[in-house]
Amino acid sequence: MRKNLHIKKLTSYMLILCLIFAFTACKKTSKGEVQAETSDFEIKVAQNVVDVYMKALMKEDFQGAKKLYSKELTQKTQESGKSELKVKGYSIEETSEIGKTGFFKIKVARMNLSEPIAALDEAIIKVIKEGAEYKINEVKNETEKEAFLENHALRVRSKNNIKTNLLIDPSSFPQYIFAKDDKGNLSKQAVPRNSFSVINFGYEGERIAISTYNKDSYAGIIKIDESMATQGGADSGGSEESEGQQGGKSGGQQGGAMAREKPIGKELISLDLFKNAKIQFMSFSIGEKFIVVQYEKSDKGKCIRVYNTDSGELIPVKFEEKYPYGKVEVVFSSFDKDALNYEVIQKDMNDKTLQEQAGKYKLDLKEFKIKKL
């Protein structure tokens, strides 16, 4: 009887030890798998590679961008001429990991720096691990939207559609606005309405930043509603372009006013009027809460302003006053999540008093605090 009891106890102990061993082994295996998976492919590291790649494209550092390609993609990539469309903003929309590969869906805003032409692309970037390094193995791009000037008006094409839609024409601009520098709103200034300048899309394709120029520069944001893309309407009199296409008398003179094409721009938010300045480009932040405007004055050089996209109001940091504008230039670099990167460049390299000001900076877009990098 005692012998059977001892055997039962021994069997119980062995069973408990086996369970403990099995549990420990499972934990180690599970932990080992996680560690192996983490050390084998880390999606955050892959995303950092994508960020470095996109920032290189924004700086037009194509050689630096190509260094991030895998051997296979490097061999497939042929040198080509420089594009007229420059990358001036991007937003990583989706991230996924399949096996030892990372996939990133990115919205890329491209624009012409001398003409009112812009494109919004959707890029898919595939990142693999090549030895110990993370490399971009595939890049695919598809055009989401295009905007361009035609017959004195901005038009938009979506994807591969043949049909284009009117975005805005000169008659839709305000005649006068107050410049943000005029804190007391003492004097409304005339808006240059007949000469479109640079434009750029937001990442959702529902906003587009536009500008006009004639000695002074006007900047604004148009909210897009493509459901309004219908011909005709209650308006009468015909637009400038419709009248110009009649080859003689206007539609009204021929017995009835032509119906004006309805624009898909449903709201125009004025940002600012820049006196004696030319806007070089505009770029939306990640999430499109803010927009930066890079401009240049012939007597002082380059500087930036940052606005809230919904209200059009300036953020509480005025770079012209923060730095000795005229002696230094302030140049936009890129956006991170909730942050803006920029550089202060001294114009006179012999001026030692400006050396402390010069350098790279990061602006926190939540608390609006500046940090020198």
Coordinates of C-alpha atoms in Angstrom, one line a residue:
M1 CA 0.0 0.0 0.0
R2 CA 2.8 2.3 1.0
K3 CA 4.7 1.4 -2.2
N4 CA 1.7 2.3 -4.3
L5 CA 1.4 5.6 -2.4
H6 CA 5.1 6.4 -3.1
I7 CA 4.7 5.5 -6.8
K8 CA 1.6 7.8 -7.0
K9 CA 3.5 10.7 -5.3
L10 CA 6.5 10.2 -7.5
T11 CA 4.3 10.1 -10.6
S12 CA 2.6 13.4 -9.4
Y13 CA 6.0 15.1 -8.8
M14 CA 7.2 14.0 -12.2
L15 CA 4.0 15.3 -13.9
I16 CA 4.4 18.6 -12.1
L17 CA 8.0 18.9 -13.1
C18 CA 7.1 18.0 -16.7
L19 CA 4.4 20.7 -16.7
I20 CA 6.8 23.3 -15.3
F21 CA 9.5 22.3 -17.9
A22 CA 7.0 22.4 -20.7
F23 CA 5.6 25.8 -19.6
T24 CA 9.1 27.2 -19.2
A25 CA 10.1 25.7 -22.6
C26 CA 7.1 27.3 -24.2
K27 CA 7.8 30.7 -22.7
K28 CA 11.4 30.5 -23.9
T29 CA 10.3 29.4 -27.3
S30 CA 7.7 32.0 -27.5
K31 CA 10.0 34.7 -26.3
G32 CA 12.7 33.4 -28.5
E33 CA 10.4 33.6 -31.5
V34 CA 9.5 37.2 -30.6
Q35 CA 13.1 38.0 -30.1
A36 CA 14.1 36.3 -33.4
E37 CA 11.3 38.1 -35.2
T38 CA 12.2 41.4 -33.7
S39 CA 15.9 41.1 -34.3
D40 CA 15.2 39.6 -37.8
F41 CA 13.0 42.3 -39.1
E42 CA 12.0 45.5 -37.2
I43 CA 9.2 47.5 -38.9
K44 CA 10.2 50.7 -37.1
V45 CA 13.7 50.5 -38.6
A46 CA 12.2 49.9 -42.0
Q47 CA 10.0 53.0 -41.6
N48 CA 13.0 55.1 -40.6
V49 CA 14.6 54.0 -43.9
V50 CA 11.5 55.2 -45.8
D51 CA 11.6 58.5 -44.0
V52 CA 15.2 59.0 -44.8
Y53 CA 14.5 58.1 -48.4
M54 CA 11.5 60.6 -48.8
K55 CA 13.5 63.4 -47.1
A56 CA 16.3 62.7 -49.6
L57 CA 13.8 63.1 -52.5
M58 CA 12.6 66.4 -51.0
K59 CA 16.2 67.7 -51.0
E60 CA 16.7 66.3 -54.5
D61 CA 19.5 64.2 -53.1
F62 CA 18.9 61.4 -55.6
Q63 CA 22.3 59.7 -55.0
G64 CA 21.6 59.6 -51.3
A65 CA 18.1 58.1 -52.1
K66 CA 19.6 55.4 -54.4
K67 CA 22.0 54.3 -51.6
L68 CA 18.9 53.0 -49.8
Y69 CA 18.0 50.7 -52.8
S70 CA 18.6 47.0 -52.7
K71 CA 21.1 45.6 -55.2
E72 CA 18.2 44.3 -57.3
L73 CA 16.5 47.7 -57.5
T74 CA 19.8 49.5 -58.1
Q75 CA 20.4 47.4 -61.1
K76 CA 16.9 48.0 -62.4
T77 CA 17.0 51.8 -61.9
Q78 CA 18.2 53.8 -64.9
E79 CA 19.4 57.4 -64.7
S80 CA 16.9 59.9 -66.2
G81 CA 16.6 63.6 -66.5
K82 CA 15.4 65.7 -63.6
S83 CA 11.7 66.0 -63.2
E84 CA 9.9 69.4 -63.2
L85 CA 7.8 68.2 -60.4
K86 CA 9.5 68.3 -57.0
V87 CA 8.5 66.4 -53.9
K88 CA 7.3 68.9 -51.4
G89 CA 5.5 66.8 -48.8
Y90 CA 4.7 63.2 -47.9
S91 CA 2.6 61.3 -45.4
I92 CA 3.0 57.6 -44.5
E93 CA -0.7 56.5 -44.5
E94 CA -0.4 52.7 -43.8
T95 CA 2.3 50.3 -42.6
S96 CA 2.1 46.5 -42.8
E97 CA 4.5 43.7 -42.2
I98 CA 4.4 40.4 -44.1
G99 CA 7.0 37.9 -43.1
K100 CA 10.4 39.6 -43.4
T101 CA 9.1 42.5 -45.6
G102 CA 7.6 45.9 -44.8
F103 CA 5.1 47.6 -47.0
F104 CA 4.4 51.4 -46.7
K105 CA 1.6 53.3 -48.4
I106 CA 2.6 56.9 -48.8
K107 CA 0.8 60.0 -50.2
V108 CA 3.4 62.1 -52.0
A109 CA 2.7 65.8 -53.0
R110 CA 4.7 67.0 -56.0
M111 CA 4.7 70.5 -57.5
N112 CA 6.3 72.6 -60.2
L113 CA 8.3 75.5 -58.6
S114 CA 7.7 77.9 -61.5
E115 CA 4.3 77.1 -62.8
P116 CA 0.8 76.2 -61.3
I117 CA 1.1 72.5 -61.7
A118 CA 0.8 69.9 -59.0
A119 CA 0.3 66.1 -58.5
L120 CA -0.8 63.9 -55.7
D121 CA 0.6 60.4 -55.9
E122 CA 0.1 57.2 -53.9
A123 CA 3.4 55.3 -53.5
I124 CA 3.9 51.8 -52.3
I125 CA 7.4 51.2 -51.0
K126 CA 8.6 47.7 -50.1
V127 CA 11.5 47.3 -47.7
I128 CA 13.5 44.1 -47.2
K129 CA 16.5 43.1 -45.1
E130 CA 19.6 42.6 -47.2
G131 CA 22.2 41.1 -45.0
A132 CA 22.2 43.3 -41.9
E133 CA 20.8 46.4 -43.7
Y134 CA 17.3 47.5 -44.5
K135 CA 16.9 48.3 -48.2
I136 CA 14.1 49.5 -50.4
N137 CA 13.4 46.7 -52.9
E138 CA 10.4 48.1 -54.8
V139 CA 8.7 51.5 -55.4
K140 CA 5.4 51.8 -57.2
N141 CA 3.6 55.1 -57.9
E142 CA 0.1 55.9 -59.0
T143 CA -1.3 59.4 -59.7
E144 CA -4.3 60.2 -57.6
K145 CA -4.9 63.8 -58.7
E146 CA -3.4 66.4 -61.0
A147 CA -4.0 70.2 -61.0
F148 CA -2.9 72.6 -63.7
L149 CA -3.7 75.9 -65.4
E150 CA -5.8 76.0 -68.5
N151 CA -7.6 79.0 -70.1
H152 CA -6.8 81.3 -67.1
A153 CA -8.3 78.8 -64.6
L154 CA -7.1 75.9 -62.5
R155 CA -8.5 72.5 -63.3
V156 CA -8.2 69.1 -61.6
R157 CA -8.0 65.6 -63.0
S158 CA -8.6 62.6 -60.8
K159 CA -6.7 59.3 -61.5
N160 CA -6.9 58.4 -65.2
N161 CA -10.1 60.3 -66.0
I162 CA -10.2 62.1 -69.3
K163 CA -12.6 64.6 -68.0
T164 CA -11.2 67.5 -65.9
N165 CA -13.1 69.7 -63.5
L166 CA -12.9 73.4 -62.9
L167 CA -11.3 74.2 -59.5
I168 CA -11.2 78.0 -59.5
D169 CA -11.0 80.9 -61.9
P170 CA -9.9 84.5 -61.2
S171 CA -13.5 85.7 -60.5
S172 CA -13.7 83.5 -57.4
F173 CA -10.8 85.2 -55.6
P174 CA -11.5 88.0 -53.1
Q175 CA -10.8 91.5 -54.3
Y176 CA -9.1 92.7 -51.1
I177 CA -7.8 91.1 -47.9
F178 CA -6.0 92.2 -44.8
A179 CA -2.4 91.0 -44.6
K180 CA -1.5 89.2 -41.4
D181 CA 1.1 91.8 -40.6
D182 CA -1.7 94.4 -40.3
K183 CA -2.7 93.4 -36.8
G184 CA -5.1 96.3 -36.5
N185 CA -6.8 95.6 -39.8
L186 CA -6.3 99.2 -40.9
S187 CA -5.8 98.8 -44.6
K188 CA -7.2 96.1 -47.0
Q189 CA -4.8 95.3 -49.8
A190 CA -5.6 94.3 -53.4
V191 CA -5.3 90.6 -54.2
P192 CA -3.3 89.8 -57.4
R193 CA -6.1 87.8 -59.1
N194 CA -5.0 87.2 -62.7
S195 CA -1.7 85.5 -62.4
F196 CA -1.6 82.0 -60.8
S197 CA 1.6 81.0 -59.1
V198 CA 2.6 77.7 -57.4
I199 CA 0.1 75.2 -56.0
N200 CA 0.3 72.0 -54.0
F201 CA -2.1 69.2 -52.8
G202 CA -3.0 68.0 -49.3
Y203 CA -2.5 64.3 -48.8
E204 CA -6.2 63.4 -48.7
G205 CA -6.8 65.2 -52.0
E206 CA -9.5 67.3 -50.4
R207 CA -7.4 70.4 -50.0
I208 CA -5.1 72.3 -52.3
A209 CA -2.9 75.3 -51.5
I210 CA -2.8 77.9 -54.2
S211 CA -1.0 81.2 -54.8
T212 CA -1.1 84.2 -57.1
Y213 CA 1.6 86.7 -57.9
N214 CA 2.0 90.2 -59.3
K215 CA 4.7 92.0 -57.3
D216 CA 2.8 90.9 -54.2
S217 CA 1.8 87.3 -53.5
Y218 CA -1.5 85.9 -52.2
A219 CA -1.8 82.4 -50.6
G220 CA -4.9 80.5 -49.8
I221 CA -6.3 77.0 -49.4
I222 CA -9.2 75.6 -51.4
K223 CA -11.4 72.8 -50.0
I224 CA -12.4 70.4 -52.8
D225 CA -15.8 68.8 -53.2
E226 CA -15.9 66.6 -56.3
S227 CA -19.6 65.9 -55.9
M228 CA -20.1 69.4 -57.3
A229 CA -18.5 68.4 -60.6
T230 CA -21.5 69.1 -62.8
Q231 CA -21.9 71.2 -65.9
G232 CA -24.2 74.2 -65.9
G233 CA -26.2 75.7 -63.1
A234 CA -28.1 78.7 -62.0
D235 CA -25.3 81.1 -62.7
S236 CA -25.6 83.0 -65.9
G237 CA -23.3 85.2 -68.1
G238 CA -20.7 82.5 -68.9
S239 CA -17.2 82.4 -67.6
E240 CA -14.2 84.1 -69.2
E241 CA -13.0 80.9 -70.8
S242 CA -16.5 79.9 -72.1
E243 CA -16.9 83.3 -73.7
G244 CA -13.5 83.2 -75.3
Q245 CA -14.3 79.9 -77.0
Q246 CA -17.2 81.2 -79.0
G247 CA -15.0 82.6 -81.7
G248 CA -17.0 85.8 -82.0
K249 CA -20.0 87.0 -80.0
S250 CA -20.5 85.8 -76.5
G251 CA -23.2 83.2 -75.6
G252 CA -25.3 86.0 -74.2
Q253 CA -25.1 88.0 -77.4
Q254 CA -26.2 84.9 -79.4
G255 CA -29.6 84.8 -77.7
G256 CA -28.9 83.5 -74.2
A257 CA -26.2 83.5 -71.6
M258 CA -24.1 80.3 -71.4
A259 CA -24.3 78.4 -68.1
R260 CA -21.1 78.8 -66.1
E261 CA -19.3 75.6 -65.2
K262 CA -19.5 74.9 -61.5
P263 CA -16.2 74.7 -59.8
I264 CA -15.3 71.8 -57.4
G265 CA -13.7 74.2 -55.1
K266 CA -16.3 74.8 -52.4
E267 CA -14.5 77.0 -50.0
L268 CA -11.4 79.4 -50.2
I269 CA -9.5 80.1 -46.9
S270 CA -7.2 83.1 -47.3
L271 CA -3.9 82.7 -45.6
D272 CA -2.0 85.9 -46.3
L273 CA -0.8 88.6 -48.6
F274 CA 3.0 88.9 -48.9
K275 CA 4.1 92.4 -49.9
N276 CA 6.9 92.5 -52.4
A277 CA 7.5 88.8 -52.1
K278 CA 7.3 85.7 -54.2
I279 CA 6.1 82.3 -52.8
Q280 CA 8.4 79.5 -53.7
F281 CA 6.4 76.6 -52.5
M282 CA 3.8 75.4 -49.9
S283 CA 3.7 72.1 -48.0
F284 CA 1.0 70.6 -45.7
S285 CA 2.0 69.0 -42.4
I286 CA 1.3 65.3 -41.6
G287 CA -2.4 65.3 -40.8
E288 CA -2.8 68.6 -42.7
K289 CA -3.4 70.6 -39.5
F290 CA -0.7 73.1 -40.6
I291 CA 0.8 74.5 -43.8
V292 CA 4.2 76.1 -44.3
V293 CA 4.7 78.8 -46.9
Q294 CA 8.3 79.3 -48.1
Y295 CA 8.7 82.8 -49.6
E296 CA 11.4 85.1 -50.8
K297 CA 11.9 88.9 -50.7
S298 CA 14.5 90.3 -53.1
D299 CA 16.0 92.5 -50.5
K300 CA 16.1 90.0 -47.6
G301 CA 16.1 86.5 -48.9
K302 CA 14.1 83.4 -47.9
C303 CA 11.8 82.9 -44.9
I304 CA 8.9 80.8 -43.8
R305 CA 5.5 81.2 -42.2
V306 CA 3.2 78.5 -40.8
Y307 CA -0.6 78.7 -40.7
N308 CA -3.5 76.7 -39.3
T309 CA -5.2 75.2 -42.3
D310 CA -8.7 75.4 -40.9
S311 CA -8.6 79.0 -39.7
G312 CA -5.9 80.4 -41.8
E313 CA -4.3 82.0 -38.8
L314 CA -0.6 82.3 -38.1
I315 CA 0.9 80.0 -35.5
P316 CA 2.4 81.9 -32.5
V317 CA 5.9 81.8 -33.9
K318 CA 7.0 84.5 -36.4
F319 CA 10.3 83.5 -37.9
E320 CA 10.9 87.0 -39.3
E321 CA 11.1 88.3 -35.8
K322 CA 12.6 85.2 -34.1
Y323 CA 15.8 85.5 -36.3
P324 CA 17.5 88.6 -37.9
Y325 CA 15.7 88.2 -41.2
G326 CA 17.8 89.8 -43.9
K327 CA 21.0 88.7 -42.3
V328 CA 19.9 85.1 -42.2
E329 CA 17.5 83.0 -44.3
V330 CA 15.0 80.5 -42.8
V331 CA 14.5 77.5 -45.0
F332 CA 11.9 74.7 -44.6
S333 CA 13.3 71.1 -44.5
S334 CA 10.4 68.7 -43.7
F335 CA 7.6 67.8 -41.4
D336 CA 7.6 65.0 -38.8
K337 CA 4.6 64.0 -36.8
D338 CA 3.7 67.1 -34.7
A339 CA 7.0 68.8 -35.7
L340 CA 8.5 71.1 -38.3
N341 CA 12.2 70.9 -39.3
Y342 CA 13.9 74.0 -40.7
E343 CA 17.3 75.5 -41.2
V344 CA 18.7 78.9 -40.4
I345 CA 21.4 79.9 -42.9
Q346 CA 23.6 83.0 -42.4
K347 CA 24.1 85.1 -45.5
D348 CA 27.4 86.7 -44.5
M349 CA 29.8 83.9 -43.5
N350 CA 32.2 86.5 -42.1
D351 CA 29.7 87.8 -39.5
K352 CA 30.6 85.8 -36.4
T353 CA 27.6 87.2 -34.5
L354 CA 25.4 85.1 -36.7
Q355 CA 27.2 81.8 -36.2
E356 CA 25.2 80.9 -33.0
Q357 CA 21.9 81.5 -34.9
A358 CA 22.8 79.4 -37.9
G359 CA 21.9 75.7 -37.8
K360 CA 19.2 73.1 -37.9
Y361 CA 16.0 73.5 -35.8
K362 CA 12.9 71.5 -34.8
L363 CA 9.6 73.3 -33.9
D364 CA 7.2 71.4 -31.7
L365 CA 3.7 72.0 -33.3
K366 CA 1.9 71.2 -30.1
E367 CA 3.6 73.6 -27.7
F368 CA 5.3 75.7 -30.3
K369 CA 8.7 75.3 -28.6
I370 CA 11.9 75.5 -30.7
K371 CA 14.8 73.2 -30.2
K372 CA 18.2 73.5 -31.9
L373 CA 19.5 70.2 -33.2

